[in-house]
GROMACS .gro file of C-alpha atoms in nm:
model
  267
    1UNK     CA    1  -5.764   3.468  -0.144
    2UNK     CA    2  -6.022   3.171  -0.210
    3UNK     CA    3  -5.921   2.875  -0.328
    4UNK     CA    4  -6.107   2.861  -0.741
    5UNK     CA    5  -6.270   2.564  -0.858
    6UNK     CA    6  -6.206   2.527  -1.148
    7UNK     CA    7  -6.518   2.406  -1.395
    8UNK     CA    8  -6.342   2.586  -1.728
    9UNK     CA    9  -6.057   2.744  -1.853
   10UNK     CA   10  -6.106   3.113  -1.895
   11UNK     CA   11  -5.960   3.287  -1.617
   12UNK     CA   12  -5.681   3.467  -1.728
   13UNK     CA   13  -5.468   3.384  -1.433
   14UNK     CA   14  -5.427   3.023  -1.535
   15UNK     CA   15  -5.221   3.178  -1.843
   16UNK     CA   16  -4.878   3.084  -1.678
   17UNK     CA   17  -4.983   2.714  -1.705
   18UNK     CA   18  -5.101   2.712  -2.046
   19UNK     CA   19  -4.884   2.478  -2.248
   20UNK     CA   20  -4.585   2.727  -2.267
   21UNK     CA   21  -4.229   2.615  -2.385
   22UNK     CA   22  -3.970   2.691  -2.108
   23UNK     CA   23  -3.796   2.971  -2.370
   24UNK     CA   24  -4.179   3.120  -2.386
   25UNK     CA   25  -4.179   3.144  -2.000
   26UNK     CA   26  -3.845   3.320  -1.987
   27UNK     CA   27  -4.010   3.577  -2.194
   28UNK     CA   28  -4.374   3.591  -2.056
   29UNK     CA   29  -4.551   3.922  -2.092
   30UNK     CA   30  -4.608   4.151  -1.798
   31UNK     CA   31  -4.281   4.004  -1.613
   32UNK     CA   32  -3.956   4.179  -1.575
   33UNK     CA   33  -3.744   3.878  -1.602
   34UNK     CA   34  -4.003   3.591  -1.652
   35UNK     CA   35  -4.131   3.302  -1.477
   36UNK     CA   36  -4.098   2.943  -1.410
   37UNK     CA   37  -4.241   2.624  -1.306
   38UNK     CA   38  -4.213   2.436  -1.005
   39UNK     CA   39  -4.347   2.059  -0.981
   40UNK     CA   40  -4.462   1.901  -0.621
   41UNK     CA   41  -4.524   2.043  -0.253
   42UNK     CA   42  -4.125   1.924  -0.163
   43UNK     CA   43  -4.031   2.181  -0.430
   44UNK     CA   44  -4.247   2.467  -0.383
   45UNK     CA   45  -4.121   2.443  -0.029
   46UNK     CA   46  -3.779   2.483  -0.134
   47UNK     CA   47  -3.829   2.798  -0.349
   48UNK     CA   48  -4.078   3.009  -0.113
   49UNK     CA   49  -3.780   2.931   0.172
   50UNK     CA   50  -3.500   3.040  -0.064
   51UNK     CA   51  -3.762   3.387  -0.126
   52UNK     CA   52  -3.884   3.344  -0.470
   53UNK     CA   53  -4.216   3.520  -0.529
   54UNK     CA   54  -4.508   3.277  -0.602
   55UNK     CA   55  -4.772   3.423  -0.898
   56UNK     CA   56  -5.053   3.123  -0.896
   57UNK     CA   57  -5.060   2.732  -0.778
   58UNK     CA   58  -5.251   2.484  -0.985
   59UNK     CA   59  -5.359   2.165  -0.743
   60UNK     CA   60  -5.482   1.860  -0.690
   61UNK     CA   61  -5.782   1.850  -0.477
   62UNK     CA   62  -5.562   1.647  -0.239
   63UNK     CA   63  -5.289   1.919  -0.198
   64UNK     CA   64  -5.487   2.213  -0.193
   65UNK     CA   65  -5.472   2.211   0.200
   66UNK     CA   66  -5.089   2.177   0.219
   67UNK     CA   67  -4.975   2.396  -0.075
   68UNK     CA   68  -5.209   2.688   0.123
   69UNK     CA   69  -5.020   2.589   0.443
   70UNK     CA   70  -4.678   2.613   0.232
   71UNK     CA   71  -4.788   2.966   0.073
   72UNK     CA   72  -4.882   3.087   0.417
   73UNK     CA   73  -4.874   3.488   0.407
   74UNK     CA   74  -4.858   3.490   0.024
   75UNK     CA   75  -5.195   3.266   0.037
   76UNK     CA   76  -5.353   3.608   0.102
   77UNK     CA   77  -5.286   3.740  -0.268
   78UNK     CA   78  -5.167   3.438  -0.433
   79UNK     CA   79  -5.465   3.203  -0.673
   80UNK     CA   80  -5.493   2.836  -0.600
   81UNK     CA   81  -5.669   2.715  -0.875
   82UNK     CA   82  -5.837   2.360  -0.829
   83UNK     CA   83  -6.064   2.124  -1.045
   84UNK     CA   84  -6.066   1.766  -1.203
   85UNK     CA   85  -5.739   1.610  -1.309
   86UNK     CA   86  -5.838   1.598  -1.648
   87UNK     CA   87  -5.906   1.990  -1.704
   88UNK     CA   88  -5.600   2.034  -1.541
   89UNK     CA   89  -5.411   1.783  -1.798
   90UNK     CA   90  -5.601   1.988  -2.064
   91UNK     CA   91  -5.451   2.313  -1.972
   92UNK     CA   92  -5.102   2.247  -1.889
   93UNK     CA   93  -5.049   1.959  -2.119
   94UNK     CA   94  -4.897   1.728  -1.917
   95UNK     CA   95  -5.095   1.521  -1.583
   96UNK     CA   96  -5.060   1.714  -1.296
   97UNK     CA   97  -4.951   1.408  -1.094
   98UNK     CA   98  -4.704   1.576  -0.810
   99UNK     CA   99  -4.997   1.718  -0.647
  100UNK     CA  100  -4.897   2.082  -0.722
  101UNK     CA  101  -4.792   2.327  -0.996
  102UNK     CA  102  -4.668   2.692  -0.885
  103UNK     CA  103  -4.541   2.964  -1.097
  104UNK     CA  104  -4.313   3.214  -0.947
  105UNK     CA  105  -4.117   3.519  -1.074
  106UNK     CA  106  -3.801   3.467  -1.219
  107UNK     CA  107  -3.508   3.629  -0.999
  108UNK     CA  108  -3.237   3.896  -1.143
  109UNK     CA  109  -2.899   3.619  -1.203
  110UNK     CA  110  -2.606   3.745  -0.929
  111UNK     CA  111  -2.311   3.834  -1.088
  112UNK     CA  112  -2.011   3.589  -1.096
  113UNK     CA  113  -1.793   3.791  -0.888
  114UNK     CA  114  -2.053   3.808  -0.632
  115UNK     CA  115  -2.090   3.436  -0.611
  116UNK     CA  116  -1.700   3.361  -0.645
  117UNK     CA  117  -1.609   3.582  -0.308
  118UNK     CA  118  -1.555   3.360  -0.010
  119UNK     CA  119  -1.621   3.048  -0.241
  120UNK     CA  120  -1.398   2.752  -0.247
  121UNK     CA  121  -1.526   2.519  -0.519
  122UNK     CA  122  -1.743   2.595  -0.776
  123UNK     CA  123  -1.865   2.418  -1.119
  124UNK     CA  124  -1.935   2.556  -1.455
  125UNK     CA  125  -2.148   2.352  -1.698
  126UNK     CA  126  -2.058   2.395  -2.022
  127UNK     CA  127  -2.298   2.405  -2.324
  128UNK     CA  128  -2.484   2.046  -2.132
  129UNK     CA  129  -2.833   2.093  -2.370
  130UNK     CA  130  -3.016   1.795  -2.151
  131UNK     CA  131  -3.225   1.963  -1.816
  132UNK     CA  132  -3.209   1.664  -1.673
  133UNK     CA  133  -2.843   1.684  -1.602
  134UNK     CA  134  -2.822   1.999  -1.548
  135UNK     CA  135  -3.079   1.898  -1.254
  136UNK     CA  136  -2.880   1.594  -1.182
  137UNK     CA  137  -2.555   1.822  -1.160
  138UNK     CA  138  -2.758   2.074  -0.943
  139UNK     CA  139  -2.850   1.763  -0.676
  140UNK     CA  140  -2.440   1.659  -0.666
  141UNK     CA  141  -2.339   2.016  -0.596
  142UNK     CA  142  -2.619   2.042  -0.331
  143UNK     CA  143  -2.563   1.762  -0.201
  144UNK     CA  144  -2.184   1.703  -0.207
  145UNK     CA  145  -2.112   2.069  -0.077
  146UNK     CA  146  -1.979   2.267  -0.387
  147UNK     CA  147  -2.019   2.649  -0.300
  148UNK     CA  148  -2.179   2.781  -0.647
  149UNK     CA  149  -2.250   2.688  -1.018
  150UNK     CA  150  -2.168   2.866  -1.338
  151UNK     CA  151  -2.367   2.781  -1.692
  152UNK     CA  152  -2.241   2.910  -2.020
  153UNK     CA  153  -2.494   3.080  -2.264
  154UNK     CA  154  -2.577   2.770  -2.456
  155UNK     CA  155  -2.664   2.549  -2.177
  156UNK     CA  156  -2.969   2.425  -2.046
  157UNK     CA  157  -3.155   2.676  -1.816
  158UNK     CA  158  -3.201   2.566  -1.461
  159UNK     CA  159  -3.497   2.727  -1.418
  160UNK     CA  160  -3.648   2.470  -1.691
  161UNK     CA  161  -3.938   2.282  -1.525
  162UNK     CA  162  -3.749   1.968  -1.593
  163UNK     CA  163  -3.396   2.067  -1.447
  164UNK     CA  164  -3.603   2.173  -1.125
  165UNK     CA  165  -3.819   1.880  -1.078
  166UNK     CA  166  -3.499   1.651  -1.128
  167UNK     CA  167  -3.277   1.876  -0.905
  168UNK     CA  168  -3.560   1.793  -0.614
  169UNK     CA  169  -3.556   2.183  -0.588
  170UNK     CA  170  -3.174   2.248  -0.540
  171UNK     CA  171  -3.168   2.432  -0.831
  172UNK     CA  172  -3.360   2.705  -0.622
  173UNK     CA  173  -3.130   2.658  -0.303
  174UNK     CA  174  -2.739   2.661  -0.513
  175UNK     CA  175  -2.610   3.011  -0.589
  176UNK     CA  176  -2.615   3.045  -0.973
  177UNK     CA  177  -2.565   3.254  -1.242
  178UNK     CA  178  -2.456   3.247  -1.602
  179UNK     CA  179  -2.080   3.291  -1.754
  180UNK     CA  180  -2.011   3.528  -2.083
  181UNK     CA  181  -1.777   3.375  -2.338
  182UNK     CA  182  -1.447   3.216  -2.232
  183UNK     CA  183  -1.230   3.531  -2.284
  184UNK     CA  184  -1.408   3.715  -2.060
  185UNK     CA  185  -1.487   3.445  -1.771
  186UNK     CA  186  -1.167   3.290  -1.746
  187UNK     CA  187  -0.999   3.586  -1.624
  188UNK     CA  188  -1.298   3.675  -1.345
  189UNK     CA  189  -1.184   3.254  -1.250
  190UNK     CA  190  -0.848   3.356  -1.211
  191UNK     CA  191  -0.877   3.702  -1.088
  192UNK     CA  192  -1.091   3.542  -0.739
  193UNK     CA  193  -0.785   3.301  -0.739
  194UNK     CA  194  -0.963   2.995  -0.862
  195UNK     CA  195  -0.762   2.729  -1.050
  196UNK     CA  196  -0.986   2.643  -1.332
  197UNK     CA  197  -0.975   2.224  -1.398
  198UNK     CA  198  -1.141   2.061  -1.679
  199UNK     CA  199  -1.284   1.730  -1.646
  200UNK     CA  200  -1.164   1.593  -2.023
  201UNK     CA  201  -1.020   1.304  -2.202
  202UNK     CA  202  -0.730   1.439  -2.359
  203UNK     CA  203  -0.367   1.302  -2.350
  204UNK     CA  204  -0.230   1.520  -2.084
  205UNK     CA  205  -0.525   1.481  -1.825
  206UNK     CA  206  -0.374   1.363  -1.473
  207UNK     CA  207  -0.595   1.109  -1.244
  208UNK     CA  208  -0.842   1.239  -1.006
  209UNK     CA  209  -0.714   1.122  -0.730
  210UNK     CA  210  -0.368   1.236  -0.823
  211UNK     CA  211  -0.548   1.608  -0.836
  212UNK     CA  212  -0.747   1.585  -0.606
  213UNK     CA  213  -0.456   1.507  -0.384
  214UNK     CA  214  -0.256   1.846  -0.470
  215UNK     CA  215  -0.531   2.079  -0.540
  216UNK     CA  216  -0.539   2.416  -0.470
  217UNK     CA  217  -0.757   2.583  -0.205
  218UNK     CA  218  -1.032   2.744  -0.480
  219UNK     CA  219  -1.085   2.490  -0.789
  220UNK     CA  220  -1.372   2.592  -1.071
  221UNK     CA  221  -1.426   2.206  -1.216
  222UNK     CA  222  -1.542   2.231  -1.595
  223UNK     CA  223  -1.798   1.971  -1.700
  224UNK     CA  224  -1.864   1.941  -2.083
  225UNK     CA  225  -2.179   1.872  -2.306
  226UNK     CA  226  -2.294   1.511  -2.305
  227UNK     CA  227  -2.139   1.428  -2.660
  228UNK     CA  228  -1.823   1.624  -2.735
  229UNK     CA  229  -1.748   1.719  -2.364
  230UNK     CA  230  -1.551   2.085  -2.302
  231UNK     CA  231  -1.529   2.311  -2.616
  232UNK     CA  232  -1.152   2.411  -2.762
  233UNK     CA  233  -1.204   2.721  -2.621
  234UNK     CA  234  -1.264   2.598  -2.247
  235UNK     CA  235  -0.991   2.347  -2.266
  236UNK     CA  236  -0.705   2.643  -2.365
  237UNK     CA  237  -0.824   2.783  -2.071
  238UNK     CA  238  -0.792   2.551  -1.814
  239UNK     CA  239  -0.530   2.522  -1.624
  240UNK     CA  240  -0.567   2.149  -1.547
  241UNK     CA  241  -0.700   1.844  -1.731
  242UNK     CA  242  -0.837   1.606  -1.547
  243UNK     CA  243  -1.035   1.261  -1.592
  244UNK     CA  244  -1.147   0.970  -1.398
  245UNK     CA  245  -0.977   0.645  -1.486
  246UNK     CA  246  -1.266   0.385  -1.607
  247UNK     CA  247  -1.264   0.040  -1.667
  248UNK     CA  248  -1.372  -0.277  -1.938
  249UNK     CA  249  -1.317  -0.022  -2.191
  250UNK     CA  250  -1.502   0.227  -2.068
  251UNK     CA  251  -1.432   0.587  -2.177
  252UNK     CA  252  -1.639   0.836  -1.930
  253UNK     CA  253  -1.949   0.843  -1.720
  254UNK     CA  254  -2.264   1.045  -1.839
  255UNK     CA  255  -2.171   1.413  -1.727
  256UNK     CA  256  -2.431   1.426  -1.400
  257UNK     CA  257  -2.266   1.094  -1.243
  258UNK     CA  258  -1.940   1.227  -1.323
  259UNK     CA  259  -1.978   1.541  -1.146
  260UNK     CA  260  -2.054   1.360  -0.822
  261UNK     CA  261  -1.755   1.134  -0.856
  262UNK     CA  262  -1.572   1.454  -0.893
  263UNK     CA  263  -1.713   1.657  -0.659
  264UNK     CA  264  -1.673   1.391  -0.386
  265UNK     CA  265  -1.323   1.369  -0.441
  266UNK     CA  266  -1.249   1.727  -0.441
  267UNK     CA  267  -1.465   1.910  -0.169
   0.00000   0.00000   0.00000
């Protein structure tokens, strides 16, 4: 397909890039599960390798060249839609300064018991509202080696353009999927023989390092919202409390650094 220069905004392909809320692109019209947005050439990379399904590409005149290279067979069928940075600003509502936008279909979630056989260590993010760590927490697990993550229904969805762009694309490389209330997801934990260890401040948390030192061979670690960390409801479920010691006062690390420290200790 030819690469459109763009001199307006009417086409109706440029529809996925239209100033849409993330929650308005899990529901977009004509999909069967949605779409999302990926930012930059490094990330579109990462999600045609991992198989997603690209709709349209919005570029820079200087990455028009390399995002057809990256679309290669799917350039046949697939829009690249060029034109001046400022009518792309206008349309998406934000400066198209990564060189590329893509929109791609949204995948059908695994189910957790498919991603807990022949796993080892695997997080769950409870209720964390901020993309940004959930991106940050997406980049520790990819990078550290955890084998899958887990988000409850009030977190933060991965796919958000934000969570992607900060998770440099792991987001699209890390087995996910989401988690139904406590009652029912603490027993799939247990029944795949996981030990389920929540990463809290509470009186009978043990050290880290003392954990890490006797933990079991499959370990789900809990991570908690950014203000009021793990709910009641995850913390009667765990079978562990743990915490990091801190220093000069210090009471906890912002959820995404904490992760890594845990991670790196466990795995």
């Amino acid at each position: 397909m030819p690469v459109v220069e763009l001199a307006e905004l009417t086409d109706p392909r440029l529809n996925d890039f239209a100033r849409h809320t993330d929650v308005e692109l899990r529901g977009a019209r004509g999909t069967e599960n949605g779409i999302f947005l990926v930012e930059s050439l490094l990330v579109l990379e990462r999600a045609l390798r991992a198989g997603h399904t690209p709709r349209a590409v919005l570029s820079l005149a200087s990455s028009v060249d390399d995002a057809l290279t990256l679309l290669g067979s799917h350039a046949a069928t697939v829009p690249v839609f060029t034109g001046p940075p400022e009518l792309l600003a206008e349309l998406t509502g934000y400066q198209v300064h990564r060189g590329v936008v893509a929109s791609l279909e949204r995948p059908v979630l695994p189910t957790p018991e498919s991603l807990l056989a022949g796993a080892r260590r695997v997080v769950v993010i409870e209720d964390v509202v901020d993309p940004t760590n959930v991106g940050a927490i997406f980049r520790s697990v990819a990078g550290i080696g955890a084998d899958a993550v887990f988000v409850t229904p009030r977190c933060a969805d991965p796919f958000y353009r934000r969570s992607l762009r900060v998770s440099m694309g792991t987001v699209l490389q890390v087995p996910w999927t989401r988690l139904p209330s406590w009652e029912l997801a603490a027993p799939v934990l247990r029944e795949a023989g996981f030990e389920i260890a929540a990463l809290a401040l509470t009186p009978e948390a043990v050290a880290l390092r003392d954990y890490a030192a006797r933990a079991p061979e499959r370990v789900a670690l809990l991570l908690g919202t950014e203000g009021a960390g793990l709910s009641p409801e995850a913390l009667a479920h765990a079978d562990a409390h743990v915490q990091i010691p801190m220093h000069h006062g210090i009471d906890s690390l912002n959820v995404a650094a904490a992760s890594a420290v845990a991670l790196y200790a466990l795995v």
